[in-house]
GROMACS .gro file of C-alpha atoms in nm:
model
  351
    1MET     CA    1  11.638  10.608   8.489
    2ILE     CA    2  12.021  10.632   8.492
    3SER     CA    3  12.233  10.522   8.196
    4PHE     CA    4  12.603  10.554   8.123
    5VAL     CA    5  12.610  10.436   7.760
    6GLU     CA    6  12.744  10.774   7.648
    7ALA     CA    7  12.940  10.852   7.964
    8SER     CA    8  13.314  10.905   7.989
    9LEU     CA    9  13.544  10.928   8.291
   10ALA     CA   10  13.722  11.264   8.269
   11GLU     CA   11  13.917  11.277   8.598
   12LEU     CA   12  13.970  11.062   8.906
   13SER     CA   13  14.125  11.123   9.249
   14ILE     CA   14  14.188  10.851   9.505
   15HIS     CA   15  14.241  10.898   9.879
   16ARG     CA   16  14.233  10.666  10.179
   17ILE     CA   17  14.005  10.718  10.478
   18GLY     CA   18  14.112  10.553  10.804
   19ASN     CA   19  13.899  10.451  11.100
   20LYS     CA   20  13.889  10.762  11.316
   21SER     CA   21  13.792  10.575  11.633
   22GLU     CA   22  14.102  10.355  11.592
   23GLU     CA   23  14.314  10.669  11.553
   24GLU     CA   24  14.385  10.586  11.189
   25PHE     CA   25  14.438  10.896  10.977
   26TYR     CA   26  14.351  10.981  10.620
   27VAL     CA   27  14.598  10.975  10.331
   28LEU     CA   28  14.554  11.226  10.049
   29SER     CA   29  14.700  11.183   9.703
   30GLU     CA   30  14.890  11.482   9.567
   31LYS     CA   31  14.728  11.480   9.224
   32SER     CA   32  14.448  11.320   9.027
   33ILE     CA   33  14.488  11.023   8.795
   34VAL     CA   34  14.464  11.033   8.417
   35ILE     CA   35  14.324  10.702   8.293
   36LYS     CA   36  14.475  10.624   7.951
   37ASP     CA   37  14.403  10.250   7.939
   38LEU     CA   38  14.063  10.206   7.771
   39MET     CA   39  13.998   9.870   7.936
   40LEU     CA   40  14.073  10.011   8.282
   41SER     CA   41  13.848  10.308   8.213
   42SER     CA   42  13.568  10.073   8.105
   43LEU     CA   43  13.610   9.858   8.418
   44LEU     CA   44  13.603  10.164   8.642
   45GLN     CA   45  13.286  10.293   8.480
   46GLN     CA   46  13.124   9.953   8.528
   47TYR     CA   47  13.233   9.950   8.894
   48PHE     CA   48  13.126  10.307   8.967
   49LEU     CA   49  12.817  10.349   8.748
   50GLY     CA   50  12.682   9.999   8.684
   51PRO     CA   51  12.486   9.971   9.013
   52TYR     CA   52  12.292  10.289   8.933
   53GLU     CA   53  12.108  10.134   8.640
   54LYS     CA   54  11.864   9.984   8.893
   55VAL     CA   55  11.834  10.295   9.112
   56ASN     CA   56  11.508  10.492   9.088
   57GLU     CA   57  11.511  10.714   9.397
   58VAL     CA   58  11.645  11.065   9.344
   59TYR     CA   59  11.757  11.278   9.639
   60ARG     CA   60  11.855  11.640   9.693
   61PHE     CA   61  12.109  11.798   9.924
   62MET     CA   62  11.969  11.974  10.228
   63HIS     CA   63  12.080  12.126  10.557
   64PRO     CA   64  11.886  12.132  10.884
   65ASN     CA   65  11.918  12.512  10.896
   66GLY     CA   66  11.763  12.546  10.552
   67ASP     CA   67  12.078  12.700  10.397
   68LEU     CA   68  12.214  12.475  10.120
   69ASN     CA   69  12.552  12.647  10.129
   70LEU     CA   70  12.608  12.502  10.476
   71ASN     CA   71  12.599  12.150  10.329
   72GLU     CA   72  12.968  12.067  10.285
   73VAL     CA   73  12.934  11.816  10.001
   74TYR     CA   74  12.701  12.052   9.812
   75HIS     CA   75  12.955  12.332   9.861
   76PHE     CA   76  13.249  12.128   9.725
   77ALA     CA   77  13.044  11.989   9.435
   78GLU     CA   78  12.930  12.338   9.338
   79ALA     CA   79  13.293  12.456   9.329
   80ILE     CA   80  13.392  12.167   9.101
   81PHE     CA   81  13.103  12.222   8.860
   82GLU     CA   82  13.188  12.593   8.837
   83ASN     CA   83  13.561  12.542   8.784
   84GLY     CA   84  13.701  12.204   8.682
   85GLU     CA   85  14.055  12.314   8.765
   86VAL     CA   86  13.981  12.286   9.138
   87PHE     CA   87  13.857  11.925   9.107
   88HIS     CA   88  14.145  11.757   9.290
   89GLU     CA   89  14.168  12.025   9.558
   90ASN     CA   90  13.800  11.979   9.641
   91SER     CA   91  13.829  11.601   9.629
   92GLN     CA   92  14.083  11.638   9.911
   93GLN     CA   93  13.836  11.851  10.106
   94LEU     CA   94  13.567  11.585  10.057
   95ALA     CA   95  13.807  11.322  10.193
   96LYS     CA   96  13.884  11.530  10.502
   97TYR     CA   97  13.516  11.593  10.565
   98LEU     CA   98  13.424  11.225  10.527
   99TYR     CA   99  13.696  11.140  10.779
  100ASP     CA  100  13.554  11.397  11.024
  101VAL     CA  101  13.208  11.235  11.021
  102SER     CA  102  13.340  10.876  11.032
  103GLY     CA  103  13.349  10.852  11.409
  104HIS     CA  104  13.149  10.531  11.461
  105PRO     CA  105  13.382  10.248  11.573
  106LYS     CA  106  13.229  10.003  11.322
  107ILE     CA  107  13.291  10.221  11.018
  108LYS     CA  108  13.545  10.046  10.798
  109SER     CA  109  13.850  10.216  10.653
  110GLY     CA  110  13.885  10.216  10.277
  111GLU     CA  111  13.964  10.403   9.959
  112LEU     CA  112  13.767  10.709   9.858
  113TYR     CA  113  13.727  10.774   9.486
  114VAL     CA  114  13.612  11.110   9.357
  115ALA     CA  115  13.538  11.102   8.985
  116TYR     CA  116  13.417  11.348   8.724
  117PHE     CA  117  13.198  11.201   8.449
  118GLU     CA  118  13.070  11.358   8.131
  119ASN     CA  119  12.740  11.269   7.963
  120VAL     CA  120  12.570  11.053   8.224
  121GLN     CA  121  12.199  11.018   8.150
  122ILE     CA  122  11.933  11.068   8.416
  123GLU     CA  123  11.562  11.086   8.336
  124GLY     CA  124  11.638  11.113   7.965
  125GLU     CA  125  11.881  11.404   7.996
  126LEU     CA  126  12.262  11.408   7.964
  127HIS     CA  127  12.455  11.584   8.239
  128ASP     CA  128  12.804  11.596   8.382
  129ALA     CA  129  12.820  11.425   8.719
  130ILE     CA  130  13.050  11.402   9.019
  131GLY     CA  131  13.084  11.056   9.168
  132ILE     CA  132  13.193  10.994   9.527
  133PHE     CA  133  13.259  10.627   9.605
  134LYS     CA  134  13.408  10.434   9.893
  135SER     CA  135  13.541  10.077   9.878
  136GLU     CA  136  13.548   9.901  10.215
  137THR     CA  137  13.520   9.529  10.137
  138LYS     CA  138  13.826   9.349  10.006
  139GLU     CA  139  13.838   8.996   9.866
  140SER     CA  140  14.094   8.737   9.757
  141TYR     CA  141  14.117   8.622   9.396
  142LEU     CA  142  14.280   8.320   9.235
  143LYS     CA  143  14.489   8.364   8.921
  144VAL     CA  144  14.550   8.083   8.673
  145PHE     CA  145  14.823   8.132   8.414
  146PRO     CA  146  14.988   7.909   8.150
  147GLU     CA  147  15.330   7.759   8.215
  148GLN     CA  148  15.561   7.553   8.000
  149ASP     CA  149  15.432   7.222   8.136
  150GLY     CA  150  15.069   7.325   8.200
  151PHE     CA  151  14.924   7.590   8.427
  152GLY     CA  152  15.032   7.778   8.737
  153LEU     CA  153  14.820   7.909   9.019
  154SER     CA  154  14.857   8.217   9.239
  155TYR     CA  155  14.635   8.455   9.431
  156GLU     CA  156  14.589   8.822   9.510
  157GLN     CA  157  14.468   8.941   9.849
  158GLU     CA  158  14.292   9.266   9.943
  159ALA     CA  159  14.151   9.305   9.591
  160ILE     CA  160  13.831   9.486   9.495
  161ASN     CA  161  13.534   9.314   9.333
  162ILE     CA  162  13.412   9.552   9.061
  163ASN     CA  163  13.062   9.402   9.088
  164LYS     CA  164  13.025   9.508   9.453
  165LEU     CA  165  13.025   9.883   9.511
  166ASP     CA  166  13.005   9.946   9.886
  167LYS     CA  167  12.902  10.312   9.897
  168GLY     CA  168  12.855  10.579   9.637
  169CYS     CA  169  12.667  10.884   9.522
  170LEU     CA  170  12.626  11.055   9.187
  171ILE     CA  171  12.572  11.431   9.187
  172PHE     CA  172  12.425  11.556   8.859
  173ASN     CA  173  12.491  11.908   8.740
  174THR     CA  174  12.126  12.009   8.722
  175ASP     CA  175  11.867  12.161   8.959
  176LYS     CA  176  12.143  12.339   9.151
  177GLU     CA  177  11.905  12.575   9.334
  178GLU     CA  178  11.702  12.280   9.467
  179GLY     CA  179  12.011  12.087   9.584
  180TYR     CA  180  12.110  11.904   9.261
  181ARG     CA  181  11.984  11.559   9.167
  182VAL     CA  182  12.164  11.293   9.370
  183ALA     CA  183  12.152  10.912   9.340
  184VAL     CA  184  12.285  10.697   9.623
  185ILE     CA  185  12.422  10.346   9.672
  186ASP     CA  186  12.483  10.204  10.021
  187GLN     CA  187  12.520   9.828  10.051
  188THR     CA  188  12.552   9.848  10.430
  189ASN     CA  189  12.238  10.054  10.490
  190ARG     CA  190  12.086   9.792  10.721
  191SER     CA  191  12.349   9.849  10.989
  192ALA     CA  192  12.346  10.129  11.241
  193GLU     CA  193  12.689  10.263  11.148
  194ALA     CA  194  12.584  10.312  10.784
  195VAL     CA  195  12.367  10.614  10.870
  196TYR     CA  196  12.674  10.835  10.849
  197TRP     CA  197  12.699  10.804  10.469
  198LYS     CA  198  12.358  10.938  10.370
  199ASP     CA  199  12.257  11.139  10.674
  200GLU     CA  200  12.580  11.277  10.821
  201PHE     CA  201  12.814  11.295  10.521
  202LEU     CA  202  12.578  11.373  10.234
  203LYS     CA  203  12.277  11.517  10.425
  204LEU     CA  204  12.008  11.421  10.176
  205LYS     CA  205  11.632  11.434  10.150
  206ILE     CA  206  11.408  11.245   9.910
  207ARG     CA  207  11.301  11.445   9.607
  208ASN     CA  208  10.923  11.466   9.627
  209ASP     CA  209  10.845  11.333   9.278
  210SER     CA  210  10.590  11.077   9.158
  211PHE     CA  211  10.822  10.781   9.224
  212ASN     CA  212  10.878  10.874   9.586
  213GLN     CA  213  10.516  10.983   9.638
  214THR     CA  214  10.394  10.647   9.507
  215ALA     CA  215  10.647  10.450   9.710
  216SER     CA  216  10.569  10.649  10.024
  217VAL     CA  217  10.192  10.596  10.010
  218LEU     CA  218  10.231  10.224   9.939
  219GLY     CA  219  10.482  10.193  10.224
  220VAL     CA  220  10.266  10.388  10.468
  221TYR     CA  221   9.955  10.189  10.374
  222LYS     CA  222  10.140   9.856  10.409
  223ASN     CA  223  10.257   9.950  10.760
  224PHE     CA  224   9.907  10.071  10.845
  225VAL     CA  225   9.752   9.739  10.745
  226THR     CA  226  10.016   9.510  10.895
  227GLU     CA  227  10.089   9.700  11.216
  228LYS     CA  228   9.825   9.960  11.302
  229LEU     CA  229   9.493   9.790  11.223
  230ASP     CA  230   9.527   9.533  11.501
  231GLU     CA  231   9.535   9.812  11.758
  232GLU     CA  232   9.195   9.948  11.658
  233PHE     CA  233   9.005   9.669  11.484
  234GLU     CA  234   8.958   9.294  11.504
  235ILE     CA  235   9.078   9.177  11.164
  236SER     CA  236   9.200   8.844  11.027
  237LYS     CA  237   9.521   8.791  10.834
  238ALA     CA  238   9.317   8.698  10.527
  239ASP     CA  239   9.138   9.034  10.548
  240LYS     CA  240   9.473   9.210  10.579
  241ILE     CA  241   9.602   9.036  10.269
  242ASP     CA  242   9.284   9.133  10.086
  243LEU     CA  243   9.336   9.499  10.180
  244LEU     CA  244   9.693   9.485  10.053
  245ASN     CA  245   9.588   9.315   9.729
  246ARG     CA  246   9.316   9.575   9.670
  247SER     CA  247   9.563   9.859   9.720
  248MET     CA  248   9.810   9.705   9.475
  249LYS     CA  249   9.527   9.653   9.223
  250TYR     CA  250   9.434  10.021   9.257
  251PHE     CA  251   9.790  10.139   9.189
  252LYS     CA  252   9.837   9.902   8.894
  253GLU     CA  253   9.511  10.006   8.725
  254LYS     CA  254   9.507  10.381   8.793
  255GLU     CA  255   9.719  10.650   8.632
  256SER     CA  256   9.688  10.892   8.924
  257PHE     CA  257   9.632  10.866   9.298
  258ASP     CA  258   9.354  11.045   9.483
  259LEU     CA  259   9.341  10.997   9.859
  260ASP     CA  260   8.960  11.004   9.893
  261GLU     CA  261   8.907  10.778   9.591
  262PHE     CA  262   9.172  10.533   9.716
  263SER     CA  263   9.025  10.528  10.067
  264ASN     CA  264   8.671  10.464   9.948
  265GLU     CA  265   8.761  10.200   9.687
  266VAL     CA  266   9.024  10.011   9.885
  267ILE     CA  267   8.932  10.052  10.253
  268GLY     CA  268   8.561  10.125  10.217
  269ASN     CA  269   8.497  10.168  10.589
  270ALA     CA  270   8.447  10.510  10.748
  271GLU     CA  271   8.636  10.429  11.068
  272GLY     CA  272   8.915  10.257  10.877
  273ILE     CA  273   8.944  10.552  10.636
  274GLU     CA  274   8.972  10.801  10.920
  275SER     CA  275   9.233  10.583  11.091
  276PHE     CA  276   9.441  10.558  10.772
  277LYS     CA  277   9.432  10.932  10.706
  278ASN     CA  278   9.544  11.000  11.064
  279TYR     CA  279   9.821  10.742  11.027
  280LYS     CA  280   9.939  10.909  10.705
  281LYS     CA  281   9.932  11.252  10.871
  282ASN     CA  282  10.136  11.128  11.169
  283PHE     CA  283  10.392  10.978  10.930
  284GLU     CA  284  10.429  11.307  10.744
  285GLU     CA  285  10.482  11.498  11.069
  286GLU     CA  286  10.721  11.247  11.225
  287PHE     CA  287  10.947  11.217  10.921
  288ASP     CA  288  10.894  11.572  10.786
  289GLN     CA  289  10.792  11.417  10.455
  290PRO     CA  290  10.466  11.562  10.320
  291ILE     CA  291  10.274  11.339  10.077
  292PRO     CA  292  10.018  11.519   9.857
  293ASP     CA  293   9.662  11.388   9.845
  294SER     CA  294   9.684  11.348   9.467
  295PHE     CA  295   9.972  11.275   9.228
  296ASP     CA  296  10.063  11.078   8.915
  297ILE     CA  297  10.137  10.712   8.988
  298SER     CA  298  10.488  10.583   8.907
  299GLY     CA  299  10.484  10.236   8.752
  300ALA     CA  300  10.846  10.177   8.857
  301ALA     CA  301  10.760  10.248   9.222
  302VAL     CA  302  10.459  10.017   9.208
  303LYS     CA  303  10.673   9.738   9.064
  304LYS     CA  304  10.933   9.784   9.337
  305GLN     CA  305  10.680   9.791   9.621
  306ALA     CA  306  10.497   9.486   9.482
  307ARG     CA  307  10.802   9.275   9.576
  308VAL     CA  308  10.745   9.340   9.947
  309TYR     CA  309  10.366   9.314   9.946
  310LYS     CA  310  10.290   8.970  10.089
  311SER     CA  311   9.983   8.775   9.974
  312VAL     CA  312  10.070   8.452  10.156
  313LEU     CA  313   9.868   8.317  10.448
  314LYS     CA  314  10.093   8.085  10.650
  315LEU     CA  315   9.914   7.813  10.849
  316ASP     CA  316  10.139   7.651  11.107
  317LYS     CA  317  10.417   7.470  10.919
  318ASN     CA  318  10.185   7.265  10.702
  319PHE     CA  319  10.021   7.499  10.451
  320HIS     CA  320  10.069   7.828  10.267
  321ILE     CA  321   9.766   7.984  10.099
  322TYR     CA  322   9.836   8.241   9.826
  323ILE     CA  323   9.549   8.488   9.812
  324HIS     CA  324   9.541   8.687   9.486
  325GLY     CA  325   9.173   8.744   9.418
  326ASP     CA  326   8.826   8.751   9.569
  327LYS     CA  327   8.838   8.729   9.950
  328GLU     CA  328   8.477   8.608   9.954
  329LEU     CA  329   8.598   8.270   9.820
  330ILE     CA  330   8.780   8.190  10.143
  331GLU     CA  331   8.607   8.133  10.478
  332LYS     CA  332   8.756   8.091  10.822
  333GLY     CA  333   8.605   7.868  11.089
  334PHE     CA  334   8.675   7.659  11.399
  335ASP     CA  335   8.637   7.281  11.428
  336ASP     CA  336   8.520   7.189  11.779
  337ASP     CA  337   8.603   6.819  11.740
  338LYS     CA  338   8.965   6.889  11.639
  339SER     CA  339   8.993   7.210  11.841
  340MET     CA  340   9.160   7.370  11.543
  341ASN     CA  341   9.099   7.664  11.309
  342TYR     CA  342   9.030   7.595  10.943
  343TYR     CA  343   8.991   7.777  10.611
  344LYS     CA  344   8.738   7.674  10.347
  345VAL     CA  345   8.839   7.766   9.990
  346TYR     CA  346   8.597   7.774   9.694
  347PHE     CA  347   8.714   7.723   9.334
  348ARG     CA  348   8.577   7.608   8.999
  349GLU     CA  349   8.864   7.399   8.864
  350GLU     CA  350   9.219   7.292   8.943
  351GLN     CA  351   9.499   7.434   8.732
   0.00000   0.00000   0.00000
């Protein structure tokens, strides 16, 4: 979805953001950097843009009050796109604003890079883009160099691994009225303190396109099967796996999603269908994320969600049964003599 084969780095500003809770301050550079070394420029593009080749989700800027102009990052990005001469000045404003929202004690200090790229491709179109990146993790590297009698060895501490971008966002100069197209990287998004990057600093919402619609329905359905069904129905783990497999089969074979068709073909039970539709509705209301009842299916979203759909039935610590097909070929029972559960599996030949 995102490619930087034709991209070029036009301007770069670097600042340092301290840990506000530790009373560290921010340090602003006085001017932007002109990168003349072609190898350095290539390494920077790989560091900044490389991780986005595997990113499919596209976001938009938003503000809780509904006024995009109140979103600080949107405001500074708009100024840069309209007048490139104010790039560095607005990069300083972005640094100050990031510092202001970095109040959590676990947020790491680090360098903030604000970059202007030309000809970055997203969804088949070339656009200029503003990149905002933060490096927090430093590593040590060994250096081996030739000497007169062999080789010498040294090291460098507090260096940056160009294959590990901690945080970043790309703001594409398109769809301005809707909040631009924004792609995000956050390698610490499993920790509580990471919320500040996407929610407090950037203030983003998912763009409601086919990728996100597909991913949302598959995610909601997975949670419904694995978490909600037990509250209302008596259902075995094998039956749950079968429901998940049938849903994945539907999304892989169909070109478009229809809620009623999906419910009838995959769930096939009136009470279960009603429960799922209520679960979907509650999700939409709780997260303010409406999902239409029909949309085109995104193959990329299906492929991504398939990785987290489990079709493995774990039996104590002795056996794992992988269920990929007809549920009718597996039966569950209880052996009175052994006082243990068992599964009976039917098959035609070993492979």
